[in-house]
């Protein structure tokens, strides 16, 4: 951990000497100039110094399938009138804005906007609002059941380092279940729901499309006893959430039920969550067929990319798509 980030954590923790976990996560990921996502460095890819790769690391095939799905879900005429807005785009290594998922893709949209993390999210008119692994990068609160009671977990910020900490009694969020087995850890992705609400309440119409990690509320509350927050550092997944602050990624599974409810509450219809495999087969099937036909006689990078995107043991079941449409 850099001395500058440690100073920021000490200042934010004062005078208590500790932070709630969501406060810690927000700081180490997003503190201006010191956080993991705000420092000018290469995070995404397969090369040296990167920590993880996403579907966009596989070349333009992912973007081609996204375009095909948008046409299927919104209609070709409306797509040609829409602005494609990509949220949370990764900047280039030199700090300039990245091109996002449509890099190298023949785009039918009227205009395109890429909004890096931390940008003002102002939306209006007819849009396709797209994100890839944005909601799982939002801070979460952590809870654990000890001796029949629920306690909140935080981080003690000392002069020499960080350590896990059980917070003094706090008001518990109403979303928490009444009972859970001792030792059960539940990570509440409240900030991801707040982000969706901010997006959905703005005056725009069109298609919302988000690819992310997530689970149902029943799965989070009853089938993930170790919680879902994970660290990613140099392509290794870890449960050591306090290691390498500002230098490793932290993610938390979203609650798809909450996000679906948030879209419906703001007038979105045909709201659904599908595995990445099912989403592309159902909504980009013709594009898939064209790619497979063109690559039928060879093992190409495009065919290998499709295998990564669709196969259940790769990204096909690991990621899900949330989508819904709002008419004028």
PDB file of C-alpha atoms in Angstrom:
ATOM      1  CA  UNK A   1       0.000   0.000   0.000  1.00  0.00           C
ATOM      2  CA  UNK A   2       1.314   3.425  -0.872  1.00  0.00           C
ATOM      3  CA  UNK A   3       1.963   5.834   1.967  1.00  0.00           C
ATOM      4  CA  UNK A   4      -0.371   8.343   0.317  1.00  0.00           C
ATOM      5  CA  UNK A   5      -3.311   5.905   0.220  1.00  0.00           C
ATOM      6  CA  UNK A   6      -2.587   4.876   3.816  1.00  0.00           C
ATOM      7  CA  UNK A   7      -2.741   8.536   4.830  1.00  0.00           C
ATOM      8  CA  UNK A   8      -6.098   8.863   3.072  1.00  0.00           C
ATOM      9  CA  UNK A   9      -7.443   5.818   4.923  1.00  0.00           C
ATOM     10  CA  UNK A  10      -6.176   7.131   8.271  1.00  0.00           C
ATOM     11  CA  UNK A  11      -7.837  10.488   7.624  1.00  0.00           C
ATOM     12  CA  UNK A  12     -11.142   8.911   6.584  1.00  0.00           C
ATOM     13  CA  UNK A  13     -11.140   6.587   9.603  1.00  0.00           C
ATOM     14  CA  UNK A  14     -10.509   9.381  12.116  1.00  0.00           C
ATOM     15  CA  UNK A  15     -11.401   9.757  14.917  1.00  0.00           C
ATOM     16  CA  UNK A  16     -12.875   6.248  15.269  1.00  0.00           C
ATOM     17  CA  UNK A  17      -9.885   4.442  13.819  1.00  0.00           C
ATOM     18  CA  UNK A  18     -12.056   2.190  11.644  1.00  0.00           C
ATOM     19  CA  UNK A  19     -14.171   2.163   8.488  1.00  0.00           C
ATOM     20  CA  UNK A  20     -17.223   0.228   7.467  1.00  0.00           C
ATOM     21  CA  UNK A  21     -16.254  -2.209   4.726  1.00  0.00           C
ATOM     22  CA  UNK A  22     -18.124  -0.273   2.024  1.00  0.00           C
ATOM     23  CA  UNK A  23     -16.255   2.887   3.076  1.00  0.00           C
ATOM     24  CA  UNK A  24     -12.954   1.028   2.845  1.00  0.00           C
ATOM     25  CA  UNK A  25     -13.865  -0.487  -0.531  1.00  0.00           C
ATOM     26  CA  UNK A  26     -14.942   2.879  -1.934  1.00  0.00           C
ATOM     27  CA  UNK A  27     -11.668   4.448  -0.848  1.00  0.00           C
ATOM     28  CA  UNK A  28      -9.249   1.804  -2.115  1.00  0.00           C
ATOM     29  CA  UNK A  29     -11.082   1.518  -5.447  1.00  0.00           C
ATOM     30  CA  UNK A  30     -12.144   5.091  -6.182  1.00  0.00           C
ATOM     31  CA  UNK A  31     -10.204   7.636  -4.133  1.00  0.00           C
ATOM     32  CA  UNK A  32      -9.098  10.287  -6.668  1.00  0.00           C
ATOM     33  CA  UNK A  33      -5.522   9.616  -7.723  1.00  0.00           C
ATOM     34  CA  UNK A  34      -4.920   6.805  -5.231  1.00  0.00           C
ATOM     35  CA  UNK A  35      -7.675   4.237  -5.804  1.00  0.00           C
ATOM     36  CA  UNK A  36      -7.366   1.118  -7.900  1.00  0.00           C
ATOM     37  CA  UNK A  37      -9.639   2.438 -10.650  1.00  0.00           C
ATOM     38  CA  UNK A  38      -8.433   6.039 -10.577  1.00  0.00           C
ATOM     39  CA  UNK A  39      -4.686   5.453 -10.939  1.00  0.00           C
ATOM     40  CA  UNK A  40      -3.268   5.545 -14.450  1.00  0.00           C
ATOM     41  CA  UNK A  41      -2.273   1.923 -14.968  1.00  0.00           C
ATOM     42  CA  UNK A  42      -3.218  -1.073 -17.074  1.00  0.00           C
ATOM     43  CA  UNK A  43      -5.621  -3.336 -15.193  1.00  0.00           C
ATOM     44  CA  UNK A  44      -7.428  -5.361 -17.870  1.00  0.00           C
ATOM     45  CA  UNK A  45      -5.867  -7.885 -20.248  1.00  0.00           C
ATOM     46  CA  UNK A  46      -3.635 -10.920 -20.264  1.00  0.00           C
ATOM     47  CA  UNK A  47      -0.267  -9.179 -20.257  1.00  0.00           C
ATOM     48  CA  UNK A  48       2.210  -8.566 -17.479  1.00  0.00           C
ATOM     49  CA  UNK A  49       0.983  -6.201 -14.803  1.00  0.00           C
ATOM     50  CA  UNK A  50      -2.735  -6.805 -15.427  1.00  0.00           C
ATOM     51  CA  UNK A  51      -5.081  -8.336 -12.846  1.00  0.00           C
ATOM     52  CA  UNK A  52      -8.045  -9.714 -14.786  1.00  0.00           C
ATOM     53  CA  UNK A  53      -9.521  -9.908 -18.249  1.00  0.00           C
ATOM     54  CA  UNK A  54     -13.063  -9.326 -19.448  1.00  0.00           C
ATOM     55  CA  UNK A  55     -15.088 -10.186 -22.529  1.00  0.00           C
ATOM     56  CA  UNK A  56     -13.747  -7.072 -24.250  1.00  0.00           C
ATOM     57  CA  UNK A  57     -10.234  -8.544 -23.987  1.00  0.00           C
ATOM     58  CA  UNK A  58     -11.244 -11.139 -26.589  1.00  0.00           C
ATOM     59  CA  UNK A  59     -11.401  -8.684 -29.491  1.00  0.00           C
ATOM     60  CA  UNK A  60     -14.376  -7.259 -31.385  1.00  0.00           C
ATOM     61  CA  UNK A  61     -16.518 -10.434 -31.350  1.00  0.00           C
ATOM     62  CA  UNK A  62     -18.096  -9.486 -28.022  1.00  0.00           C
ATOM     63  CA  UNK A  63     -19.021  -6.044 -29.364  1.00  0.00           C
ATOM     64  CA  UNK A  64     -20.484  -7.554 -32.540  1.00  0.00           C
ATOM     65  CA  UNK A  65     -22.749  -9.794 -30.472  1.00  0.00           C
ATOM     66  CA  UNK A  66     -23.772  -6.866 -28.267  1.00  0.00           C
ATOM     67  CA  UNK A  67     -24.804  -4.876 -31.356  1.00  0.00           C
ATOM     68  CA  UNK A  68     -26.807  -7.830 -32.704  1.00  0.00           C
ATOM     69  CA  UNK A  69     -28.580  -8.269 -29.361  1.00  0.00           C
ATOM     70  CA  UNK A  70     -29.421  -4.559 -29.219  1.00  0.00           C
ATOM     71  CA  UNK A  71     -31.059  -4.766 -32.655  1.00  0.00           C
ATOM     72  CA  UNK A  72     -33.004  -7.840 -31.544  1.00  0.00           C
ATOM     73  CA  UNK A  73     -34.232  -6.295 -28.287  1.00  0.00           C
ATOM     74  CA  UNK A  74     -34.871  -2.707 -29.394  1.00  0.00           C
ATOM     75  CA  UNK A  75     -35.481  -3.002 -33.136  1.00  0.00           C
ATOM     76  CA  UNK A  76     -33.252  -1.922 -36.001  1.00  0.00           C
ATOM     77  CA  UNK A  77     -35.021   1.390 -36.621  1.00  0.00           C
ATOM     78  CA  UNK A  78     -34.781   2.537 -33.010  1.00  0.00           C
ATOM     79  CA  UNK A  79     -31.170   1.366 -32.718  1.00  0.00           C
ATOM     80  CA  UNK A  80     -30.245   3.638 -35.633  1.00  0.00           C
ATOM     81  CA  UNK A  81     -31.834   6.572 -33.787  1.00  0.00           C
ATOM     82  CA  UNK A  82     -30.263   5.763 -30.413  1.00  0.00           C
ATOM     83  CA  UNK A  83     -27.150   6.901 -28.598  1.00  0.00           C
ATOM     84  CA  UNK A  84     -25.040   4.004 -27.331  1.00  0.00           C
ATOM     85  CA  UNK A  85     -23.861   4.926 -23.837  1.00  0.00           C
ATOM     86  CA  UNK A  86     -21.253   2.658 -22.269  1.00  0.00           C
ATOM     87  CA  UNK A  87     -20.745   3.093 -18.535  1.00  0.00           C
ATOM     88  CA  UNK A  88     -17.501   2.418 -16.696  1.00  0.00           C
ATOM     89  CA  UNK A  89     -15.240   2.126 -19.730  1.00  0.00           C
ATOM     90  CA  UNK A  90     -11.623   1.323 -19.027  1.00  0.00           C
ATOM     91  CA  UNK A  91      -9.245   4.142 -20.067  1.00  0.00           C
ATOM     92  CA  UNK A  92      -6.202   3.526 -22.231  1.00  0.00           C
ATOM     93  CA  UNK A  93      -2.883   2.943 -20.396  1.00  0.00           C
ATOM     94  CA  UNK A  94      -1.878   6.553 -21.112  1.00  0.00           C
ATOM     95  CA  UNK A  95      -5.021   7.823 -19.385  1.00  0.00           C
ATOM     96  CA  UNK A  96      -6.920   8.829 -22.536  1.00  0.00           C
ATOM     97  CA  UNK A  97     -10.539   7.614 -22.856  1.00  0.00           C
ATOM     98  CA  UNK A  98     -10.929   4.036 -24.073  1.00  0.00           C
ATOM     99  CA  UNK A  99     -13.133   3.108 -27.012  1.00  0.00           C
ATOM    100  CA  UNK A 100     -15.124   0.542 -25.067  1.00  0.00           C
ATOM    101  CA  UNK A 101     -16.984  -2.509 -26.312  1.00  0.00           C
ATOM    102  CA  UNK A 102     -17.583  -1.101 -29.808  1.00  0.00           C
ATOM    103  CA  UNK A 103     -13.878  -0.704 -30.627  1.00  0.00           C
ATOM    104  CA  UNK A 104     -13.345  -2.132 -34.107  1.00  0.00           C
ATOM    105  CA  UNK A 105     -17.065  -2.843 -34.569  1.00  0.00           C
ATOM    106  CA  UNK A 106     -19.297  -1.527 -37.347  1.00  0.00           C
ATOM    107  CA  UNK A 107     -21.784   0.441 -35.261  1.00  0.00           C
ATOM    108  CA  UNK A 108     -25.365   1.200 -36.360  1.00  0.00           C
ATOM    109  CA  UNK A 109     -26.033   3.692 -33.551  1.00  0.00           C
ATOM    110  CA  UNK A 110     -26.637   7.371 -34.223  1.00  0.00           C
ATOM    111  CA  UNK A 111     -23.935   8.406 -31.759  1.00  0.00           C
ATOM    112  CA  UNK A 112     -21.730   6.834 -29.095  1.00  0.00           C
ATOM    113  CA  UNK A 113     -20.689   7.950 -25.606  1.00  0.00           C
ATOM    114  CA  UNK A 114     -18.182   6.288 -23.306  1.00  0.00           C
ATOM    115  CA  UNK A 115     -18.317   7.274 -19.652  1.00  0.00           C
ATOM    116  CA  UNK A 116     -15.351   6.135 -17.520  1.00  0.00           C
ATOM    117  CA  UNK A 117     -15.828   5.355 -13.851  1.00  0.00           C
ATOM    118  CA  UNK A 118     -16.510   8.512 -11.910  1.00  0.00           C
ATOM    119  CA  UNK A 119     -18.119  10.377 -14.817  1.00  0.00           C
ATOM    120  CA  UNK A 120     -21.363  12.299 -14.425  1.00  0.00           C
ATOM    121  CA  UNK A 121     -24.088   9.900 -15.520  1.00  0.00           C
ATOM    122  CA  UNK A 122     -26.421  12.266 -17.353  1.00  0.00           C
ATOM    123  CA  UNK A 123     -28.818  10.463 -19.681  1.00  0.00           C
ATOM    124  CA  UNK A 124     -31.668  11.689 -21.866  1.00  0.00           C
ATOM    125  CA  UNK A 125     -33.431  10.864 -25.105  1.00  0.00           C
ATOM    126  CA  UNK A 126     -33.310   7.504 -26.834  1.00  0.00           C
ATOM    127  CA  UNK A 127     -30.376   5.436 -25.539  1.00  0.00           C
ATOM    128  CA  UNK A 128     -28.871   2.014 -25.244  1.00  0.00           C
ATOM    129  CA  UNK A 129     -27.265   2.097 -21.791  1.00  0.00           C
ATOM    130  CA  UNK A 130     -24.661  -0.667 -21.545  1.00  0.00           C
ATOM    131  CA  UNK A 131     -22.176  -1.758 -18.895  1.00  0.00           C
ATOM    132  CA  UNK A 132     -19.774  -4.652 -18.545  1.00  0.00           C
ATOM    133  CA  UNK A 133     -18.741  -5.587 -15.005  1.00  0.00           C
ATOM    134  CA  UNK A 134     -19.694  -2.212 -13.573  1.00  0.00           C
ATOM    135  CA  UNK A 135     -22.214  -3.111 -10.884  1.00  0.00           C
ATOM    136  CA  UNK A 136     -20.039  -5.758  -9.237  1.00  0.00           C
ATOM    137  CA  UNK A 137     -17.369  -3.086  -8.702  1.00  0.00           C
ATOM    138  CA  UNK A 138     -19.611  -1.042  -6.388  1.00  0.00           C
ATOM    139  CA  UNK A 139     -18.904  -1.007  -2.638  1.00  0.00           C
ATOM    140  CA  UNK A 140     -20.818  -3.384  -0.376  1.00  0.00           C
ATOM    141  CA  UNK A 141     -21.468  -3.801   3.334  1.00  0.00           C
ATOM    142  CA  UNK A 142     -20.391  -7.027   5.063  1.00  0.00           C
ATOM    143  CA  UNK A 143     -22.274  -8.878   7.812  1.00  0.00           C
ATOM    144  CA  UNK A 144     -21.733 -12.088   9.774  1.00  0.00           C
ATOM    145  CA  UNK A 145     -23.779 -14.056  12.259  1.00  0.00           C
ATOM    146  CA  UNK A 146     -21.928 -14.682  15.535  1.00  0.00           C
ATOM    147  CA  UNK A 147     -23.555 -16.476  18.479  1.00  0.00           C
ATOM    148  CA  UNK A 148     -27.028 -15.925  17.112  1.00  0.00           C
ATOM    149  CA  UNK A 149     -26.665 -12.222  16.357  1.00  0.00           C
ATOM    150  CA  UNK A 150     -25.719 -10.295  13.244  1.00  0.00           C
ATOM    151  CA  UNK A 151     -22.612  -8.114  13.378  1.00  0.00           C
ATOM    152  CA  UNK A 152     -21.217  -5.748  10.771  1.00  0.00           C
ATOM    153  CA  UNK A 153     -17.643  -6.150   9.560  1.00  0.00           C
ATOM    154  CA  UNK A 154     -15.264  -3.310   8.922  1.00  0.00           C
ATOM    155  CA  UNK A 155     -11.593  -2.468   8.733  1.00  0.00           C
ATOM    156  CA  UNK A 156      -9.402  -1.097  11.524  1.00  0.00           C
ATOM    157  CA  UNK A 157      -6.915   1.429  10.150  1.00  0.00           C
ATOM    158  CA  UNK A 158      -3.731   1.464  12.199  1.00  0.00           C
ATOM    159  CA  UNK A 159      -0.523   3.385  11.834  1.00  0.00           C
ATOM    160  CA  UNK A 160       1.230   0.297  10.534  1.00  0.00           C
ATOM    161  CA  UNK A 161      -1.504  -1.451   8.578  1.00  0.00           C
ATOM    162  CA  UNK A 162      -5.045  -2.776   8.279  1.00  0.00           C
ATOM    163  CA  UNK A 163      -6.974  -5.493  10.102  1.00  0.00           C
ATOM    164  CA  UNK A 164     -10.490  -6.934  10.176  1.00  0.00           C
ATOM    165  CA  UNK A 165     -12.785  -5.370  12.731  1.00  0.00           C
ATOM    166  CA  UNK A 166     -16.262  -6.015  14.154  1.00  0.00           C
ATOM    167  CA  UNK A 167     -18.081  -2.700  14.279  1.00  0.00           C
ATOM    168  CA  UNK A 168     -19.837  -1.456  17.406  1.00  0.00           C
ATOM    169  CA  UNK A 169     -23.604  -1.878  17.336  1.00  0.00           C
ATOM    170  CA  UNK A 170     -25.086  -0.222  14.264  1.00  0.00           C
ATOM    171  CA  UNK A 171     -28.493   0.001  12.629  1.00  0.00           C
ATOM    172  CA  UNK A 172     -28.868  -3.092  10.491  1.00  0.00           C
ATOM    173  CA  UNK A 173     -30.283  -2.726   6.963  1.00  0.00           C
ATOM    174  CA  UNK A 174     -33.849  -4.048   6.609  1.00  0.00           C
ATOM    175  CA  UNK A 175     -32.779  -6.355   3.765  1.00  0.00           C
ATOM    176  CA  UNK A 176     -30.929  -8.673   6.157  1.00  0.00           C
ATOM    177  CA  UNK A 177     -32.606 -11.993   6.971  1.00  0.00           C
ATOM    178  CA  UNK A 178     -33.777 -12.436  10.548  1.00  0.00           C
ATOM    179  CA  UNK A 179     -31.815 -15.621  11.137  1.00  0.00           C
ATOM    180  CA  UNK A 180     -28.764 -17.311   9.638  1.00  0.00           C
ATOM    181  CA  UNK A 181     -26.337 -20.013  10.805  1.00  0.00           C
ATOM    182  CA  UNK A 182     -23.435 -18.910  12.971  1.00  0.00           C
ATOM    183  CA  UNK A 183     -20.485 -17.957  10.796  1.00  0.00           C
ATOM    184  CA  UNK A 184     -22.624 -17.139   7.767  1.00  0.00           C
ATOM    185  CA  UNK A 185     -21.216 -14.088   5.931  1.00  0.00           C
ATOM    186  CA  UNK A 186     -23.495 -11.955   3.794  1.00  0.00           C
ATOM    187  CA  UNK A 187     -22.231  -9.172   1.536  1.00  0.00           C
ATOM    188  CA  UNK A 188     -24.990  -6.680   0.760  1.00  0.00           C
ATOM    189  CA  UNK A 189     -24.544  -4.976  -2.663  1.00  0.00           C
ATOM    190  CA  UNK A 190     -26.545  -1.904  -1.681  1.00  0.00           C
ATOM    191  CA  UNK A 191     -24.479   0.548  -3.742  1.00  0.00           C
ATOM    192  CA  UNK A 192     -25.138  -1.383  -6.959  1.00  0.00           C
ATOM    193  CA  UNK A 193     -28.874  -0.957  -6.402  1.00  0.00           C
ATOM    194  CA  UNK A 194     -28.427   2.750  -5.703  1.00  0.00           C
ATOM    195  CA  UNK A 195     -26.448   3.134  -8.931  1.00  0.00           C
ATOM    196  CA  UNK A 196     -29.173   1.441 -10.953  1.00  0.00           C
ATOM    197  CA  UNK A 197     -31.809   3.658  -9.344  1.00  0.00           C
ATOM    198  CA  UNK A 198     -29.846   6.791 -10.314  1.00  0.00           C
ATOM    199  CA  UNK A 199     -29.620   5.582 -13.900  1.00  0.00           C
ATOM    200  CA  UNK A 200     -33.230   4.417 -14.236  1.00  0.00           C
ATOM    201  CA  UNK A 201     -34.750   7.604 -12.789  1.00  0.00           C
ATOM    202  CA  UNK A 202     -33.219   9.827 -15.460  1.00  0.00           C
ATOM    203  CA  UNK A 203     -35.305  11.013 -18.455  1.00  0.00           C
ATOM    204  CA  UNK A 204     -34.254   8.546 -21.117  1.00  0.00           C
ATOM    205  CA  UNK A 205     -35.946   5.767 -23.049  1.00  0.00           C
ATOM    206  CA  UNK A 206     -34.596   2.700 -24.770  1.00  0.00           C
ATOM    207  CA  UNK A 207     -32.630  -0.391 -23.748  1.00  0.00           C
ATOM    208  CA  UNK A 208     -30.797  -1.076 -20.490  1.00  0.00           C
ATOM    209  CA  UNK A 209     -28.206  -3.841 -20.809  1.00  0.00           C
ATOM    210  CA  UNK A 210     -25.733  -4.898 -18.112  1.00  0.00           C
ATOM    211  CA  UNK A 211     -23.334  -7.856 -18.052  1.00  0.00           C
ATOM    212  CA  UNK A 212     -22.110  -8.810 -14.595  1.00  0.00           C
ATOM    213  CA  UNK A 213     -21.582 -11.354 -11.822  1.00  0.00           C
ATOM    214  CA  UNK A 214     -24.683 -11.861  -9.740  1.00  0.00           C
ATOM    215  CA  UNK A 215     -26.995 -14.137  -7.789  1.00  0.00           C
ATOM    216  CA  UNK A 216     -30.603 -14.174  -6.666  1.00  0.00           C
ATOM    217  CA  UNK A 217     -31.463 -12.986  -3.165  1.00  0.00           C
ATOM    218  CA  UNK A 218     -32.203 -16.575  -2.137  1.00  0.00           C
ATOM    219  CA  UNK A 219     -28.704 -17.611  -3.246  1.00  0.00           C
ATOM    220  CA  UNK A 220     -27.001 -14.710  -1.467  1.00  0.00           C
ATOM    221  CA  UNK A 221     -28.982 -15.191   1.751  1.00  0.00           C
ATOM    222  CA  UNK A 222     -28.792 -18.977   1.899  1.00  0.00           C
ATOM    223  CA  UNK A 223     -26.165 -20.483  -0.376  1.00  0.00           C
ATOM    224  CA  UNK A 224     -23.003 -18.343  -0.138  1.00  0.00           C
ATOM    225  CA  UNK A 225     -21.798 -18.804   3.470  1.00  0.00           C
ATOM    226  CA  UNK A 226     -18.408 -17.202   2.781  1.00  0.00           C
ATOM    227  CA  UNK A 227     -19.917 -14.115   1.169  1.00  0.00           C
ATOM    228  CA  UNK A 228     -19.155 -13.055  -2.379  1.00  0.00           C
ATOM    229  CA  UNK A 229     -16.495 -10.330  -2.093  1.00  0.00           C
ATOM    230  CA  UNK A 230     -13.297 -11.409  -3.795  1.00  0.00           C
ATOM    231  CA  UNK A 231      -9.947  -9.816  -4.586  1.00  0.00           C
ATOM    232  CA  UNK A 232      -8.161 -10.105  -7.949  1.00  0.00           C
ATOM    233  CA  UNK A 233      -4.447  -9.470  -8.162  1.00  0.00           C
ATOM    234  CA  UNK A 234      -2.222 -10.508 -11.061  1.00  0.00           C
ATOM    235  CA  UNK A 235      -4.913 -12.911 -12.321  1.00  0.00           C
ATOM    236  CA  UNK A 236      -5.266 -14.676  -9.000  1.00  0.00           C
ATOM    237  CA  UNK A 237      -8.486 -14.730  -7.013  1.00  0.00           C
ATOM    238  CA  UNK A 238      -8.094 -14.295  -3.277  1.00  0.00           C
ATOM    239  CA  UNK A 239     -10.110 -13.943  -0.074  1.00  0.00           C
ATOM    240  CA  UNK A 240      -7.456 -11.645   1.399  1.00  0.00           C
ATOM    241  CA  UNK A 241      -9.424  -8.444   0.932  1.00  0.00           C
ATOM    242  CA  UNK A 242      -6.984  -6.229   2.823  1.00  0.00           C
ATOM    243  CA  UNK A 243      -3.875  -7.195   0.840  1.00  0.00           C
ATOM    244  CA  UNK A 244      -2.448  -4.771  -1.739  1.00  0.00           C
ATOM    245  CA  UNK A 245      -4.869  -1.857  -1.074  1.00  0.00           C
ATOM    246  CA  UNK A 246      -5.189   0.286  -4.176  1.00  0.00           C
ATOM    247  CA  UNK A 247      -3.337  -2.353  -6.209  1.00  0.00           C
ATOM    248  CA  UNK A 248      -5.919  -5.146  -6.385  1.00  0.00           C
ATOM    249  CA  UNK A 249      -9.494  -5.282  -7.603  1.00  0.00           C
ATOM    250  CA  UNK A 250     -12.379  -5.974  -5.217  1.00  0.00           C
ATOM    251  CA  UNK A 251     -15.718  -7.240  -6.516  1.00  0.00           C
ATOM    252  CA  UNK A 252     -19.048  -8.229  -4.995  1.00  0.00           C
ATOM    253  CA  UNK A 253     -21.852 -10.212  -6.649  1.00  0.00           C
ATOM    254  CA  UNK A 254     -24.916  -8.107  -7.343  1.00  0.00           C
ATOM    255  CA  UNK A 255     -28.422  -9.124  -6.322  1.00  0.00           C
ATOM    256  CA  UNK A 256     -30.307  -9.604  -9.587  1.00  0.00           C
ATOM    257  CA  UNK A 257     -33.700  -9.548  -7.841  1.00  0.00           C
ATOM    258  CA  UNK A 258     -33.064  -6.039  -6.526  1.00  0.00           C
ATOM    259  CA  UNK A 259     -31.879  -4.737  -9.888  1.00  0.00           C
ATOM    260  CA  UNK A 260     -34.828  -6.268 -11.736  1.00  0.00           C
ATOM    261  CA  UNK A 261     -37.228  -4.674  -9.245  1.00  0.00           C
ATOM    262  CA  UNK A 262     -35.453  -1.338  -9.674  1.00  0.00           C
ATOM    263  CA  UNK A 263     -35.959  -1.367 -13.448  1.00  0.00           C
ATOM    264  CA  UNK A 264     -39.621  -2.390 -13.217  1.00  0.00           C
ATOM    265  CA  UNK A 265     -40.290   0.344 -10.652  1.00  0.00           C
ATOM    266  CA  UNK A 266     -39.113   2.939 -13.206  1.00  0.00           C
ATOM    267  CA  UNK A 267     -41.293   1.698 -16.070  1.00  0.00           C
ATOM    268  CA  UNK A 268     -39.032  -0.841 -17.778  1.00  0.00           C
ATOM    269  CA  UNK A 269     -40.764  -3.846 -19.318  1.00  0.00           C
ATOM    270  CA  UNK A 270     -39.628  -7.257 -20.551  1.00  0.00           C
ATOM    271  CA  UNK A 271     -37.076  -7.202 -17.720  1.00  0.00           C
ATOM    272  CA  UNK A 272     -35.064 -10.420 -17.518  1.00  0.00           C
ATOM    273  CA  UNK A 273     -31.788 -11.940 -16.350  1.00  0.00           C
ATOM    274  CA  UNK A 274     -30.159 -14.577 -18.545  1.00  0.00           C
ATOM    275  CA  UNK A 275     -26.824 -16.346 -18.521  1.00  0.00           C
ATOM    276  CA  UNK A 276     -24.388 -14.932 -21.061  1.00  0.00           C
ATOM    277  CA  UNK A 277     -24.639 -18.161 -23.050  1.00  0.00           C
ATOM    278  CA  UNK A 278     -28.439 -18.042 -23.202  1.00  0.00           C
ATOM    279  CA  UNK A 279     -28.527 -14.296 -23.855  1.00  0.00           C
ATOM    280  CA  UNK A 280     -26.379 -14.454 -26.966  1.00  0.00           C
ATOM    281  CA  UNK A 281     -28.020 -17.604 -28.328  1.00  0.00           C
ATOM    282  CA  UNK A 282     -31.498 -16.086 -27.941  1.00  0.00           C
ATOM    283  CA  UNK A 283     -30.803 -12.502 -28.961  1.00  0.00           C
ATOM    284  CA  UNK A 284     -27.760 -12.716 -31.266  1.00  0.00           C
ATOM    285  CA  UNK A 285     -28.267 -16.125 -32.825  1.00  0.00           C
ATOM    286  CA  UNK A 286     -28.050 -14.960 -36.437  1.00  0.00           C
ATOM    287  CA  UNK A 287     -24.757 -13.151 -35.772  1.00  0.00           C
ATOM    288  CA  UNK A 288     -23.391 -16.251 -34.042  1.00  0.00           C
ATOM    289  CA  UNK A 289     -24.331 -18.375 -37.043  1.00  0.00           C
ATOM    290  CA  UNK A 290     -22.618 -15.979 -39.445  1.00  0.00           C
ATOM    291  CA  UNK A 291     -19.413 -15.975 -37.429  1.00  0.00           C
ATOM    292  CA  UNK A 292     -19.375 -19.759 -37.094  1.00  0.00           C
ATOM    293  CA  UNK A 293     -20.030 -20.223 -40.815  1.00  0.00           C
ATOM    294  CA  UNK A 294     -17.222 -17.837 -41.757  1.00  0.00           C
ATOM    295  CA  UNK A 295     -14.784 -19.620 -39.415  1.00  0.00           C
ATOM    296  CA  UNK A 296     -16.009 -23.174 -40.064  1.00  0.00           C
ATOM    297  CA  UNK A 297     -12.870 -24.459 -41.800  1.00  0.00           C
ATOM    298  CA  UNK A 298     -10.256 -23.134 -39.383  1.00  0.00           C
ATOM    299  CA  UNK A 299      -9.399 -22.618 -35.756  1.00  0.00           C
ATOM    300  CA  UNK A 300      -9.253 -18.840 -35.550  1.00  0.00           C
ATOM    301  CA  UNK A 301      -9.038 -16.232 -32.820  1.00  0.00           C
ATOM    302  CA  UNK A 302     -12.692 -15.362 -33.491  1.00  0.00           C
ATOM    303  CA  UNK A 303     -13.823 -18.961 -33.017  1.00  0.00           C
ATOM    304  CA  UNK A 304     -11.760 -19.243 -29.829  1.00  0.00           C
ATOM    305  CA  UNK A 305     -13.317 -16.000 -28.595  1.00  0.00           C
ATOM    306  CA  UNK A 306     -16.784 -17.458 -29.107  1.00  0.00           C
ATOM    307  CA  UNK A 307     -15.801 -20.517 -27.075  1.00  0.00           C
ATOM    308  CA  UNK A 308     -14.642 -18.256 -24.236  1.00  0.00           C
ATOM    309  CA  UNK A 309     -17.848 -16.211 -24.357  1.00  0.00           C
ATOM    310  CA  UNK A 310     -20.357 -19.063 -24.631  1.00  0.00           C
ATOM    311  CA  UNK A 311     -18.974 -22.221 -23.083  1.00  0.00           C
ATOM    312  CA  UNK A 312     -20.465 -22.863 -19.617  1.00  0.00           C
ATOM    313  CA  UNK A 313     -17.051 -23.624 -18.106  1.00  0.00           C
ATOM    314  CA  UNK A 314     -15.667 -20.303 -19.355  1.00  0.00           C
ATOM    315  CA  UNK A 315     -17.802 -17.132 -19.392  1.00  0.00           C
ATOM    316  CA  UNK A 316     -21.083 -18.648 -20.579  1.00  0.00           C
ATOM    317  CA  UNK A 317     -22.516 -19.275 -17.105  1.00  0.00           C
ATOM    318  CA  UNK A 318     -20.128 -17.175 -15.034  1.00  0.00           C
ATOM    319  CA  UNK A 319     -21.705 -13.955 -16.295  1.00  0.00           C
ATOM    320  CA  UNK A 320     -25.316 -12.928 -16.660  1.00  0.00           C
ATOM    321  CA  UNK A 321     -27.114 -10.216 -18.603  1.00  0.00           C
ATOM    322  CA  UNK A 322     -29.821  -7.999 -17.147  1.00  0.00           C
ATOM    323  CA  UNK A 323     -31.942  -6.228 -19.745  1.00  0.00           C
ATOM    324  CA  UNK A 324     -35.155  -4.250 -20.039  1.00  0.00           C
ATOM    325  CA  UNK A 325     -36.795  -1.737 -22.370  1.00  0.00           C
ATOM    326  CA  UNK A 326     -38.546   1.529 -21.552  1.00  0.00           C
ATOM    327  CA  UNK A 327     -40.756   3.119 -24.179  1.00  0.00           C
ATOM    328  CA  UNK A 328     -41.470   6.833 -24.508  1.00  0.00           C
TER     329      UNK A 328
END
